[in-house]
mmCIF file of C-alpha atoms and ligand atoms in Angstrom:
data_model
loop_
_atom_site.group_PDB
_atom_site.id
_atom_site.type_symbol
_atom_site.label_atom_id
_atom_site.label_comp_id
_atom_site.label_asym_id
_atom_site.label_seq_id
_atom_site.Cartn_x
_atom_site.Cartn_y
_atom_site.Cartn_z
ATOM 1 C CA UNK A 1 10.246 11.798 16.102
ATOM 2 C CA UNK A 2 7.343 12.790 13.823
ATOM 3 C CA UNK A 3 3.947 11.422 14.625
ATOM 4 C CA UNK A 4 3.194 8.836 11.951
ATOM 5 C CA UNK A 5 -0.292 7.437 12.474
ATOM 6 C CA UNK A 6 -0.251 3.698 11.727
ATOM 7 C CA UNK A 7 -2.053 2.566 8.583
ATOM 8 C CA UNK A 8 -3.323 -0.983 8.186
ATOM 9 C CA UNK A 9 -4.331 -1.598 4.578
ATOM 10 C CA UNK A 10 -6.092 -4.570 3.020
ATOM 11 C CA UNK A 11 -5.574 -5.485 -0.629
ATOM 12 C CA UNK A 12 -8.412 -7.728 -1.746
ATOM 13 C CA UNK A 13 -6.865 -8.325 -5.181
ATOM 14 C CA UNK A 14 -9.180 -10.149 -7.642
ATOM 15 C CA UNK A 15 -11.376 -11.605 -4.911
ATOM 16 C CA UNK A 16 -15.002 -10.995 -3.872
ATOM 17 C CA UNK A 17 -18.152 -10.376 -5.824
ATOM 18 C CA UNK A 18 -20.179 -7.294 -4.887
ATOM 19 C CA UNK A 19 -22.268 -9.307 -2.411
ATOM 20 C CA UNK A 20 -19.193 -10.794 -0.776
ATOM 21 C CA UNK A 21 -17.523 -7.377 -0.606
ATOM 22 C CA UNK A 22 -20.600 -5.890 1.061
ATOM 23 C CA UNK A 23 -20.662 -8.621 3.713
ATOM 24 C CA UNK A 24 -16.977 -8.207 4.599
ATOM 25 C CA UNK A 25 -17.234 -4.413 4.618
ATOM 26 C CA UNK A 26 -20.199 -4.438 6.982
ATOM 27 C CA UNK A 27 -18.397 -6.863 9.294
ATOM 28 C CA UNK A 28 -15.348 -4.588 9.317
ATOM 29 C CA UNK A 29 -17.486 -1.532 9.932
ATOM 30 C CA UNK A 30 -18.894 -3.199 13.065
ATOM 31 C CA UNK A 31 -15.587 -4.587 14.290
ATOM 32 C CA UNK A 32 -13.120 -1.752 13.656
ATOM 33 C CA UNK A 33 -15.009 1.177 12.110
ATOM 34 C CA UNK A 34 -14.846 3.081 15.414
ATOM 35 C CA UNK A 35 -11.071 2.778 15.933
ATOM 36 C CA UNK A 36 -9.342 6.150 16.023
ATOM 37 C CA UNK A 37 -5.719 5.244 16.778
ATOM 38 C CA UNK A 38 -5.086 3.519 13.452
ATOM 39 C CA UNK A 39 -6.005 4.486 9.888
ATOM 40 C CA UNK A 40 -7.610 1.568 8.081
ATOM 41 C CA UNK A 41 -7.924 1.124 4.335
ATOM 42 C CA UNK A 42 -9.451 -1.549 2.139
ATOM 43 C CA UNK A 43 -8.911 -2.008 -1.596
ATOM 44 C CA UNK A 44 -11.872 -3.942 -3.039
ATOM 45 C CA UNK A 45 -12.084 -4.823 -6.743
ATOM 46 C CA UNK A 46 -13.275 -1.875 -8.877
ATOM 47 C CA UNK A 47 -16.775 -3.300 -9.273
ATOM 48 C CA UNK A 48 -17.458 -3.100 -5.534
ATOM 49 C CA UNK A 49 -15.867 0.226 -4.564
ATOM 50 C CA UNK A 50 -18.813 2.585 -4.986
ATOM 51 C CA UNK A 51 -21.222 0.068 -3.461
ATOM 52 C CA UNK A 52 -19.269 -0.506 -0.237
ATOM 53 C CA UNK A 53 -18.494 3.218 0.178
ATOM 54 C CA UNK A 54 -21.756 4.199 1.968
ATOM 55 C CA UNK A 55 -21.197 1.489 4.605
ATOM 56 C CA UNK A 56 -17.906 2.967 5.788
ATOM 57 C CA UNK A 57 -18.641 6.650 5.334
ATOM 58 C CA UNK A 58 -17.662 8.583 8.486
ATOM 59 C CA UNK A 59 -15.765 5.619 9.939
ATOM 60 C CA UNK A 60 -12.003 5.065 10.254
ATOM 61 C CA UNK A 61 -12.060 2.818 7.198
ATOM 62 C CA UNK A 62 -10.908 4.403 3.952
ATOM 63 C CA UNK A 63 -11.132 3.104 0.410
ATOM 64 C CA UNK A 64 -8.485 2.439 -2.210
ATOM 65 C CA UNK A 65 -8.178 1.409 -5.811
ATOM 66 C CA UNK A 66 -5.737 -1.408 -6.579
ATOM 67 C CA UNK A 67 -4.391 0.333 -9.680
ATOM 68 C CA UNK A 68 -5.219 3.216 -12.034
ATOM 69 C CA UNK A 69 -4.136 4.818 -15.306
ATOM 70 C CA UNK A 70 -2.161 8.063 -15.428
ATOM 71 C CA UNK A 71 -4.362 9.803 -18.019
ATOM 72 C CA UNK A 72 -7.448 11.715 -16.898
ATOM 73 C CA UNK A 73 -9.646 10.028 -19.496
ATOM 74 C CA UNK A 74 -9.430 8.674 -23.025
ATOM 75 C CA UNK A 75 -9.463 5.652 -25.288
ATOM 76 C CA UNK A 76 -7.711 3.244 -22.889
ATOM 77 C CA UNK A 77 -9.948 0.197 -22.846
ATOM 78 C CA UNK A 78 -10.008 -1.546 -19.489
ATOM 79 C CA UNK A 79 -8.441 1.325 -17.564
ATOM 80 C CA UNK A 80 -9.711 3.634 -14.827
ATOM 81 C CA UNK A 81 -8.618 7.165 -13.837
ATOM 82 C CA UNK A 82 -7.848 8.950 -10.578
ATOM 83 C CA UNK A 83 -11.009 11.060 -10.960
ATOM 84 C CA UNK A 84 -13.094 7.906 -11.350
ATOM 85 C CA UNK A 85 -11.619 6.414 -8.183
ATOM 86 C CA UNK A 86 -12.246 9.616 -6.238
ATOM 87 C CA UNK A 87 -15.772 9.768 -7.599
ATOM 88 C CA UNK A 88 -16.360 6.164 -6.467
ATOM 89 C CA UNK A 89 -15.279 7.073 -2.915
ATOM 90 C CA UNK A 90 -11.525 6.385 -2.789
ATOM 91 C CA UNK A 91 -8.912 8.332 -0.845
ATOM 92 C CA UNK A 92 -6.010 6.012 -1.711
ATOM 93 C CA UNK A 93 -4.643 3.994 -4.634
ATOM 94 C CA UNK A 94 -2.159 1.104 -4.540
ATOM 95 C CA UNK A 95 0.479 1.583 -7.261
ATOM 96 C CA UNK A 96 3.254 -0.657 -8.532
ATOM 97 C CA UNK A 97 2.174 -3.792 -6.689
ATOM 98 C CA UNK A 98 4.607 -6.595 -7.556
ATOM 99 C CA UNK A 99 1.776 -8.506 -9.266
ATOM 100 C CA UNK A 100 1.237 -5.527 -11.597
ATOM 101 C CA UNK A 101 4.983 -5.330 -12.253
ATOM 102 C CA UNK A 102 5.263 -9.101 -12.820
ATOM 103 C CA UNK A 103 2.105 -9.957 -14.787
ATOM 104 C CA UNK A 104 1.276 -6.640 -16.484
ATOM 105 C CA UNK A 105 4.787 -5.422 -17.256
ATOM 106 C CA UNK A 106 4.473 -2.190 -15.283
ATOM 107 C CA UNK A 107 7.757 -0.317 -15.237
ATOM 108 C CA UNK A 108 9.036 2.235 -12.740
ATOM 109 C CA UNK A 109 8.392 4.897 -15.402
ATOM 110 C CA UNK A 110 4.723 3.896 -15.736
ATOM 111 C CA UNK A 111 4.386 3.848 -11.974
ATOM 112 C CA UNK A 112 5.943 7.306 -11.680
ATOM 113 C CA UNK A 113 3.322 8.717 -14.075
ATOM 114 C CA UNK A 114 0.618 7.089 -11.966
ATOM 115 C CA UNK A 115 2.067 8.523 -8.743
ATOM 116 C CA UNK A 116 1.849 12.027 -10.239
ATOM 117 C CA UNK A 117 -1.669 11.484 -11.550
ATOM 118 C CA UNK A 118 -2.805 10.157 -8.179
ATOM 119 C CA UNK A 119 -1.339 13.077 -6.209
ATOM 120 C CA UNK A 120 -2.687 15.633 -8.680
ATOM 121 C CA UNK A 121 -6.084 13.946 -8.545
ATOM 122 C CA UNK A 122 -6.276 14.077 -4.738
ATOM 123 C CA UNK A 123 -5.451 10.423 -3.979
ATOM 124 C CA UNK A 124 -2.786 9.138 -1.622
ATOM 125 C CA UNK A 125 -0.603 6.719 -3.593
ATOM 126 C CA UNK A 126 0.645 3.601 -1.805
ATOM 127 C CA UNK A 127 3.807 2.983 -3.821
ATOM 128 C CA UNK A 128 4.844 -0.676 -3.560
ATOM 129 C CA UNK A 129 8.503 -1.621 -3.786
ATOM 130 C CA UNK A 130 10.374 -4.829 -3.052
ATOM 131 C CA UNK A 131 12.976 -7.289 -4.208
ATOM 132 C CA UNK A 132 12.546 -10.833 -5.524
ATOM 133 C CA UNK A 133 14.131 -13.809 -3.791
ATOM 134 C CA UNK A 134 16.931 -14.078 -6.350
ATOM 135 C CA UNK A 135 17.667 -10.350 -6.051
ATOM 136 C CA UNK A 136 17.940 -10.732 -2.261
ATOM 137 C CA UNK A 137 20.132 -13.817 -2.609
ATOM 138 C CA UNK A 138 22.494 -11.927 -4.906
ATOM 139 C CA UNK A 139 22.690 -8.940 -2.511
ATOM 140 C CA UNK A 140 20.784 -6.629 -4.844
ATOM 141 C CA UNK A 141 18.004 -5.685 -2.395
ATOM 142 C CA UNK A 142 19.135 -2.126 -1.818
ATOM 143 C CA UNK A 143 20.021 -1.361 -5.440
ATOM 144 C CA UNK A 144 16.615 -2.669 -6.589
ATOM 145 C CA UNK A 145 14.849 -0.534 -3.992
ATOM 146 C CA UNK A 146 16.941 2.519 -4.906
ATOM 147 C CA UNK A 147 15.786 2.305 -8.513
ATOM 148 C CA UNK A 148 12.131 1.690 -7.620
ATOM 149 C CA UNK A 149 12.035 4.586 -5.158
ATOM 150 C CA UNK A 150 14.083 7.050 -7.205
ATOM 151 C CA UNK A 151 12.183 6.573 -10.453
ATOM 152 C CA UNK A 152 8.826 5.966 -8.772
ATOM 153 C CA UNK A 153 9.016 9.280 -6.919
ATOM 154 C CA UNK A 154 10.850 11.316 -9.552
ATOM 155 C CA UNK A 155 9.564 14.885 -9.707
ATOM 156 C CA UNK A 156 7.237 14.611 -6.701
ATOM 157 C CA UNK A 157 7.066 18.049 -5.070
ATOM 158 C CA UNK A 158 7.874 18.441 -1.410
ATOM 159 C CA UNK A 159 4.378 19.751 -0.648
ATOM 160 C CA UNK A 160 2.959 16.399 -1.759
ATOM 161 C CA UNK A 161 5.212 14.393 0.522
ATOM 162 C CA UNK A 162 2.675 14.049 3.341
ATOM 163 C CA UNK A 163 0.332 12.204 0.994
ATOM 164 C CA UNK A 164 2.887 9.649 -0.174
ATOM 165 C CA UNK A 165 2.834 6.187 1.399
ATOM 166 C CA UNK A 166 5.447 3.517 0.666
ATOM 167 C CA UNK A 167 4.817 -0.213 1.036
ATOM 168 C CA UNK A 168 7.896 -2.405 1.312
ATOM 169 C CA UNK A 169 6.789 -5.803 0.064
ATOM 170 C CA UNK A 170 9.561 -8.345 -0.465
ATOM 171 C CA UNK A 171 8.212 -10.355 -3.405
ATOM 172 C CA UNK A 172 9.362 -13.634 -1.810
ATOM 173 C CA UNK A 173 7.102 -12.948 1.168
ATOM 174 C CA UNK A 174 3.879 -12.163 -0.744
ATOM 175 C CA UNK A 175 1.314 -14.922 -0.485
ATOM 176 C CA UNK A 176 4.015 -17.441 0.441
ATOM 177 C CA UNK A 177 3.612 -17.615 4.214
ATOM 178 C CA UNK A 178 7.277 -16.540 4.505
ATOM 179 C CA UNK A 179 7.581 -13.239 6.359
ATOM 180 C CA UNK A 180 10.658 -11.099 6.701
ATOM 181 C CA UNK A 181 11.761 -11.159 10.325
ATOM 182 C CA UNK A 182 10.992 -8.015 12.298
ATOM 183 C CA UNK A 183 14.668 -7.062 12.116
ATOM 184 C CA UNK A 184 14.994 -7.806 8.366
ATOM 185 C CA UNK A 185 12.001 -5.587 7.677
ATOM 186 C CA UNK A 186 13.219 -2.850 10.030
ATOM 187 C CA UNK A 187 16.641 -2.790 8.312
ATOM 188 C CA UNK A 188 15.019 -2.188 4.936
ATOM 189 C CA UNK A 189 12.548 0.360 6.299
ATOM 190 C CA UNK A 190 15.371 2.335 7.934
ATOM 191 C CA UNK A 191 17.240 2.238 4.616
ATOM 192 C CA UNK A 192 14.153 3.451 2.725
ATOM 193 C CA UNK A 193 13.650 6.250 5.254
ATOM 194 C CA UNK A 194 17.224 7.412 4.673
ATOM 195 C CA UNK A 195 16.762 7.303 0.899
ATOM 196 C CA UNK A 196 13.522 9.295 1.179
ATOM 197 C CA UNK A 197 15.374 11.930 3.194
ATOM 198 C CA UNK A 198 18.057 12.072 0.474
ATOM 199 C CA UNK A 199 15.480 12.330 -2.312
ATOM 200 C CA UNK A 200 13.424 15.075 -0.723
ATOM 201 C CA UNK A 201 16.440 16.753 0.911
ATOM 202 C CA UNK A 202 14.142 17.684 3.700
ATOM 203 C CA UNK A 203 13.140 16.212 7.018
ATOM 204 C CA UNK A 204 9.534 16.285 5.732
ATOM 205 C CA UNK A 205 10.370 12.822 4.402
ATOM 206 C CA UNK A 206 10.357 11.550 7.970
ATOM 207 C CA UNK A 207 6.571 11.951 7.953
ATOM 208 C CA UNK A 208 6.150 9.421 5.103
ATOM 209 C CA UNK A 209 4.522 6.218 6.305
ATOM 210 C CA UNK A 210 6.347 3.047 5.280
ATOM 211 C CA UNK A 211 4.151 -0.066 5.459
ATOM 212 C CA UNK A 212 5.411 -3.633 5.489
ATOM 213 C CA UNK A 213 3.685 -6.237 3.329
ATOM 214 C CA UNK A 214 4.247 -9.958 2.909
ATOM 215 C CA UNK A 215 2.243 -12.654 4.697
ATOM 216 C CA UNK A 216 1.197 -10.357 7.549
ATOM 217 C CA UNK A 217 -1.142 -12.249 9.895
ATOM 218 C CA UNK A 218 -2.638 -11.682 13.350
ATOM 219 C CA UNK A 219 0.261 -13.634 14.895
ATOM 220 C CA UNK A 220 3.135 -11.611 13.412
ATOM 221 C CA UNK A 221 1.795 -8.039 13.217
ATOM 222 C CA UNK A 222 2.683 -7.056 16.787
ATOM 223 C CA UNK A 223 6.411 -7.708 16.411
ATOM 224 C CA UNK A 224 6.525 -5.872 13.099
ATOM 225 C CA UNK A 225 4.664 -2.851 14.476
ATOM 226 C CA UNK A 226 7.100 -2.644 17.407
ATOM 227 C CA UNK A 227 9.881 -1.694 14.962
ATOM 228 C CA UNK A 228 10.579 2.062 14.854
ATOM 229 C CA UNK A 229 10.369 2.479 11.065
ATOM 230 C CA UNK A 230 7.398 0.191 10.398
ATOM 231 C CA UNK A 231 4.309 2.387 10.264
ATOM 232 C CA UNK A 232 1.700 -0.132 9.251
ATOM 233 C CA UNK A 233 1.001 -3.081 6.998
ATOM 234 C CA UNK A 234 -0.301 -3.871 3.542
ATOM 235 C CA UNK A 235 -2.157 -7.144 3.978
ATOM 236 C CA UNK A 236 -3.254 -9.451 1.170
ATOM 237 C CA UNK A 237 -4.634 -12.884 2.040
ATOM 238 C CA UNK A 238 -5.493 -12.142 5.666
ATOM 239 C CA UNK A 239 -7.467 -9.022 4.684
ATOM 240 C CA UNK A 240 -10.124 -11.115 2.940
ATOM 241 C CA UNK A 241 -11.456 -12.348 6.250
ATOM 242 C CA UNK A 242 -13.002 -9.669 8.494
ATOM 243 C CA UNK A 243 -12.046 -11.447 11.744
ATOM 244 C CA UNK A 244 -8.419 -11.834 10.738
ATOM 245 C CA UNK A 245 -8.122 -8.321 9.348
ATOM 246 C CA UNK A 246 -9.777 -6.843 12.447
ATOM 247 C CA UNK A 247 -7.316 -8.750 14.632
ATOM 248 C CA UNK A 248 -4.440 -7.261 12.626
ATOM 249 C CA UNK A 249 -5.906 -3.756 12.953
ATOM 250 C CA UNK A 250 -6.167 -4.311 16.729
ATOM 251 C CA UNK A 251 -2.560 -5.493 17.056
ATOM 252 C CA UNK A 252 -1.863 -3.592 20.258
HETATM 253 C C1 PEP B 1 -0.036 -8.181 -0.940
HETATM 254 O O1 PEP B 1 -0.699 -8.638 -1.844
HETATM 255 O O2 PEP B 1 0.280 -6.987 -0.981
HETATM 256 C C2 PEP B 1 0.372 -9.059 0.156
HETATM 257 C C3 PEP B 1 1.233 -8.595 1.023
HETATM 258 O O3 PEP B 1 -0.191 -10.311 0.192
HETATM 259 P P1 PEP B 1 -0.096 -11.376 1.397
HETATM 260 O O4 PEP B 1 -0.423 -10.648 2.676
HETATM 261 O O5 PEP B 1 -1.108 -12.419 1.055
HETATM 262 O O6 PEP B 1 1.304 -11.898 1.414
#
């Protein structure tokens, strides 16, 4: 089995002023900055990224944007490019989060353009996919994921595969306190792994990390991480608190 280093990622969403972001980042640096067995990533709001960067330089904690535009630059008021994120200190970018799909009308086609721009710009995209509760109830989970993965990754070259990260985030589990069971999540992750192998027609796809996201907390991370196809977590609410996030990072 390929060696997939676990990644525990924190999505801070639209929370934390610069001062608050600096406090949490420094706490994380002290608590988990030395950990070598797990990759750690935090996604602060844009305003804080470049200011927290020096505090986690040369630690295990990487930085991510929460979104970006696919163009390199231009008259796109309110947007930010891959180059700008890299310049601010990012190695990753979260793309296609369900909140972006739901509230900002992002389509799979938009997200695909962003995936390409991220990879070409030297960022690792964390492509978020997941079904809503009604889609799950009407047995559409796998067809929804097929579309999100196929269009989201359309045209991605095999030599970029190692930099692609997928986050399976069932929409009904985000911020709701409802988590998929370990087995429910594993079933979907195994399905996604198979689809990735079909798409890339190459076993290189087995090196892609697939994170689980949806109400991950210190008390449920261990069971999830014991599943063979769960390679980490994308954490929302619990990542805002350094103690809770550090406990999740140290799940073992
Ligand atoms: C998320 O926003 O990606 C997420 C999984 O949130 P939460 O952990 O709060 O459910």
